[in-house]
Backbone as CSV, one residue per row, in Angstrom:
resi,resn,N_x,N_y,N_z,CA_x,CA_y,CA_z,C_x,C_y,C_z
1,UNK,-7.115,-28.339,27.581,-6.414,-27.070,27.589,-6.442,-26.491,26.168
2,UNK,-7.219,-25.185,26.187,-6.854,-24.702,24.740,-5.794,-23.430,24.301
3,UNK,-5.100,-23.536,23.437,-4.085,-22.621,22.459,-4.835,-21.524,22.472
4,UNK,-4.785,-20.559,22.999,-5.450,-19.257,22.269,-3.717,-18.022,22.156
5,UNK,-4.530,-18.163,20.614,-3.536,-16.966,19.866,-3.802,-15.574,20.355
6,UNK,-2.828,-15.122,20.624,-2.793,-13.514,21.323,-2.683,-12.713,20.308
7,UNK,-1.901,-13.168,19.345,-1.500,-12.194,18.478,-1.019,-12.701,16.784
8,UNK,-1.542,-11.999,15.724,-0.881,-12.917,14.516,0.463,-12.740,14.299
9,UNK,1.469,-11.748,15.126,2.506,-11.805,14.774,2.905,-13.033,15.566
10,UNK,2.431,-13.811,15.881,2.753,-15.167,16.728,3.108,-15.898,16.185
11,UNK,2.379,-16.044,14.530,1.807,-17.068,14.090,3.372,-16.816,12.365
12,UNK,4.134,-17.864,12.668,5.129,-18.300,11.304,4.555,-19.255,10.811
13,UNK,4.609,-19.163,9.610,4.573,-20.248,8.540,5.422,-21.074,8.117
14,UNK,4.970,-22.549,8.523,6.292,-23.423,8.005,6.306,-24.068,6.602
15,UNK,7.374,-23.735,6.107,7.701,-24.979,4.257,7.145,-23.762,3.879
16,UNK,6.270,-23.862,2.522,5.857,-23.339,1.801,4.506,-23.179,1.814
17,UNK,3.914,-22.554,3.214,2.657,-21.774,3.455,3.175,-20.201,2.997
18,UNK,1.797,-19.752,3.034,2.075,-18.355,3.204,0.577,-17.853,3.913
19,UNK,0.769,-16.658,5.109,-0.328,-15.657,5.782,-0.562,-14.971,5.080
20,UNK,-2.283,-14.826,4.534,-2.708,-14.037,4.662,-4.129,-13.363,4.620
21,UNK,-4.152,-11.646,4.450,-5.214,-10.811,5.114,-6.143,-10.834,3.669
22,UNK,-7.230,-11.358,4.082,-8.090,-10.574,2.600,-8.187,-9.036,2.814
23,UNK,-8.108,-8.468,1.930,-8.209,-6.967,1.713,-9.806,-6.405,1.658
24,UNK,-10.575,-6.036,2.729,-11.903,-5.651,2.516,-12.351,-4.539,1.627
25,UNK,-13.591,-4.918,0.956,-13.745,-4.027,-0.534,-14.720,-3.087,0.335
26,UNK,-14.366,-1.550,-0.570,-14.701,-0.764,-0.140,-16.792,-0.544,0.091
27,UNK,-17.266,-0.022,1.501,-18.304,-0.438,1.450,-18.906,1.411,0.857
28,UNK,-18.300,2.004,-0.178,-18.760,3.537,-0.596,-18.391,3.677,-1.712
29,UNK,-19.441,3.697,-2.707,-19.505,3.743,-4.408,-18.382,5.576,-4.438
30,UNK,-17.885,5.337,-5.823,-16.717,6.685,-6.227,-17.960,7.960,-6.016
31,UNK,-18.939,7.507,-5.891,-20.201,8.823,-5.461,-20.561,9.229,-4.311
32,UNK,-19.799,8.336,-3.154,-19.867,8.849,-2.078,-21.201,8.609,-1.670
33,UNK,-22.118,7.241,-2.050,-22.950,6.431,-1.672,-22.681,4.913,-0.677
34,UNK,-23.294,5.475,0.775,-22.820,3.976,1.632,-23.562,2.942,1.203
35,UNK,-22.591,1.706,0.987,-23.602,0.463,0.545,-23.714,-0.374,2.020
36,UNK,-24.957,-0.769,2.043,-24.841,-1.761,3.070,-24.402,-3.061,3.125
37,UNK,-23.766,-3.764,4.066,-22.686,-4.891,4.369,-22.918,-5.868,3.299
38,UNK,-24.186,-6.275,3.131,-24.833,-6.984,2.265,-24.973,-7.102,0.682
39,UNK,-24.570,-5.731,0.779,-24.290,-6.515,-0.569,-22.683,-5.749,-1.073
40,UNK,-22.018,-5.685,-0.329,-20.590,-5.757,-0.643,-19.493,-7.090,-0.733
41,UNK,-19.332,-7.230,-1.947,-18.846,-8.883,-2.124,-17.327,-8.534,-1.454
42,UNK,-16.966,-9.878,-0.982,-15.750,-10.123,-0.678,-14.327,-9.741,-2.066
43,UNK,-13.261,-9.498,-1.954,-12.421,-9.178,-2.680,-11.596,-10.412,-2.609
44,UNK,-10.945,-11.115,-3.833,-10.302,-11.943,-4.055,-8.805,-11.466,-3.375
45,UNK,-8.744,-9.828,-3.438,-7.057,-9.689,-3.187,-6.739,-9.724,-1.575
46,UNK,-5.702,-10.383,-1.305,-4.751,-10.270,0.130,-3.526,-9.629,0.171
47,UNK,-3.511,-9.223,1.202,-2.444,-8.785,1.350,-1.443,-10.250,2.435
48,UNK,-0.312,-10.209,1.698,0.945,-11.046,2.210,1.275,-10.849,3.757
49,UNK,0.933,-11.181,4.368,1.983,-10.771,6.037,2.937,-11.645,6.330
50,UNK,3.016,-13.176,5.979,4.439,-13.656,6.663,4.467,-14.819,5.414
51,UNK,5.522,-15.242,5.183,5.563,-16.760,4.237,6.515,-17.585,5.246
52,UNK,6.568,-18.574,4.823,7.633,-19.668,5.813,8.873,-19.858,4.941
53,UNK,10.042,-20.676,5.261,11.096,-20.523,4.263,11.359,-21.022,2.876
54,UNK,9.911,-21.978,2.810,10.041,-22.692,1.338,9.895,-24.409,1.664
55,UNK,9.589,-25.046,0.657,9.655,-26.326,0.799,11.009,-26.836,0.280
56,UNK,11.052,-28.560,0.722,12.284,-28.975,0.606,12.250,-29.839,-1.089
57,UNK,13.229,-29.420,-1.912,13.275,-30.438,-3.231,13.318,-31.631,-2.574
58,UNK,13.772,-33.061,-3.288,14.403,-34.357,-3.649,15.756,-34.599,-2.983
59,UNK,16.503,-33.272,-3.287,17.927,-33.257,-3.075,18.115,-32.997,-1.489
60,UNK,16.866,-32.072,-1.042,16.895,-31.370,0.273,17.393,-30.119,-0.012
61,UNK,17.258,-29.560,-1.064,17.718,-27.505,-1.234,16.148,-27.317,-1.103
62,UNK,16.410,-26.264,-0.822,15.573,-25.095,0.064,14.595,-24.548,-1.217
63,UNK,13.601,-24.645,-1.537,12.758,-23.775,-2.865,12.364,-22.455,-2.596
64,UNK,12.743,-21.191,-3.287,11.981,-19.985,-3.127,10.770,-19.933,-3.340
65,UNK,10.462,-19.219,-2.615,8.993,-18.978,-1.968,8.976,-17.680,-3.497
66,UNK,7.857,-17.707,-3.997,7.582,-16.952,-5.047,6.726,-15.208,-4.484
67,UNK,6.150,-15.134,-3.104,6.306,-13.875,-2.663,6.773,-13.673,-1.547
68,UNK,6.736,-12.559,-0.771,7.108,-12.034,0.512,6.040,-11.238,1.366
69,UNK,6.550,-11.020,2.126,5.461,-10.379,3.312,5.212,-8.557,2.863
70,UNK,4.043,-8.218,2.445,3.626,-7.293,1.585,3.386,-6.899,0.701
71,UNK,3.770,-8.244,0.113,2.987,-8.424,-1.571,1.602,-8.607,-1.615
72,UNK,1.391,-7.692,-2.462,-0.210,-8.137,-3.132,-0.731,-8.940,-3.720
73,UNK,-1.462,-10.324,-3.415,-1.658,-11.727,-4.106,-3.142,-11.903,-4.446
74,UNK,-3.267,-12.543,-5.791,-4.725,-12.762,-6.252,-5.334,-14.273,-5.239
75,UNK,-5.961,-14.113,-4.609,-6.234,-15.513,-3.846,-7.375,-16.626,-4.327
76,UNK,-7.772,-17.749,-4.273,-8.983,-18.212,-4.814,-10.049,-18.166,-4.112
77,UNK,-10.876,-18.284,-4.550,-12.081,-18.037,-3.706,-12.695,-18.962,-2.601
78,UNK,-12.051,-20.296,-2.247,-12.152,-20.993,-1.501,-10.373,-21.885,-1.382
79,UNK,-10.678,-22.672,-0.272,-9.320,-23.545,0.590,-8.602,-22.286,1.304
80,UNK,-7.836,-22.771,1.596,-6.808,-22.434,2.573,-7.368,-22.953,4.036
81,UNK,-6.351,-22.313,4.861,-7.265,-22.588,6.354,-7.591,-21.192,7.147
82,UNK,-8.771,-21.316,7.303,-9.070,-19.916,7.716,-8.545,-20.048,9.092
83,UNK,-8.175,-18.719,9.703,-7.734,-18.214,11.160,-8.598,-17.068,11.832
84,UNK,-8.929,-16.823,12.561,-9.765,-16.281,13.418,-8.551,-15.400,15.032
85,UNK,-8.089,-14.496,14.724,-7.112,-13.966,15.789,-7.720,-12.351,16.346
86,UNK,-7.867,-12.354,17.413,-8.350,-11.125,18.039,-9.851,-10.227,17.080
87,UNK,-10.711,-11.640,16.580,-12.089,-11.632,15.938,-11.418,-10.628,14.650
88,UNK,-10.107,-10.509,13.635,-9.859,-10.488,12.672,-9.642,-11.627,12.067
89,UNK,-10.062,-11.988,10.945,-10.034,-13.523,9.431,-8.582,-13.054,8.926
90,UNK,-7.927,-14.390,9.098,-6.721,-14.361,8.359,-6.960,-15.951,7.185
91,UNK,-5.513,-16.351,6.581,-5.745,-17.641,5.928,-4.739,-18.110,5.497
92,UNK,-4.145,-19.168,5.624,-2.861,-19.379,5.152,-2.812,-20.501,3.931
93,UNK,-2.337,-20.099,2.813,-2.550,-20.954,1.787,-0.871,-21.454,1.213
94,UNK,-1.162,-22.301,0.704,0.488,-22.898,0.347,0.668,-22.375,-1.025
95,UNK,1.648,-21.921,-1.140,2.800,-20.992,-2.426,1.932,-21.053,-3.638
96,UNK,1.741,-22.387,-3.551,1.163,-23.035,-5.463,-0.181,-22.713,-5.361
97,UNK,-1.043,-22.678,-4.143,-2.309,-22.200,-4.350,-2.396,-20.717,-4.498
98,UNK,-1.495,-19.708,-4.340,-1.796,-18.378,-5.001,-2.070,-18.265,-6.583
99,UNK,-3.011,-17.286,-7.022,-2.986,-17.484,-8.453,-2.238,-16.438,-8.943
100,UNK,-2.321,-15.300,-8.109,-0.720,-14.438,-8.802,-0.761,-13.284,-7.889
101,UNK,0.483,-12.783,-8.396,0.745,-11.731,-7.334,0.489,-10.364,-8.753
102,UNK,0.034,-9.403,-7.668,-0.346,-7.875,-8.240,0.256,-7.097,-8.136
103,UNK,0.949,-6.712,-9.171,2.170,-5.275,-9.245,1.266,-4.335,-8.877
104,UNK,2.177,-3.284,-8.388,0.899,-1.943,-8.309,1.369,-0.408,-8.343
């Protein structure tokens, strides 16, 4: 029997994961030249959609989660676990593997 996800709002993050969307780079130079798929590199930035509530200390208190759902995060270029939901790529990486979040 297999799990099939209907939807990513399905999908919570537990401890100190966090969802999310890579942000696709634009495939049209500021000249209003279309580039083809091929050679448009992937973008390091995601966008945030859900975090889980945090991991547990030593003591058992609760750790803040360092973003939230709509923050802009620098991601690495490999790990996490990729997700595959209604043939959109999602990825959920844990708190400490973000490399930073992007004011904007």
């Amino acid at each position: 029997m297999s799990l099939a996800i209907k939807s990513i709002k399905s999908l919570v993050p537990l401890l100190d994961r966090v969802l999310v969307q890579r942000i696709k780079a634009e495939a049209k130079t500021t000249g209003g030249i279309f580039l083809p798929e091929s050679s448009v590199k992937e973008l390091n930035e995601a966008k945030v959609l859900a975090v889980g509530p945090g991991a547990l200390d030593r003591e058992g208190k609760r750790l803040a989660m360092s973003v939230k759902a709509g923050d802009k995060v620098l991601i690495p270029t490999f790990g996490g676990t990729k997700i595959t939901v209604a043939e959109e790529d999602f990825s959920i990486f844990r708190d400490h593997e973000l490399l930073a979040k992007i004011s904007e």
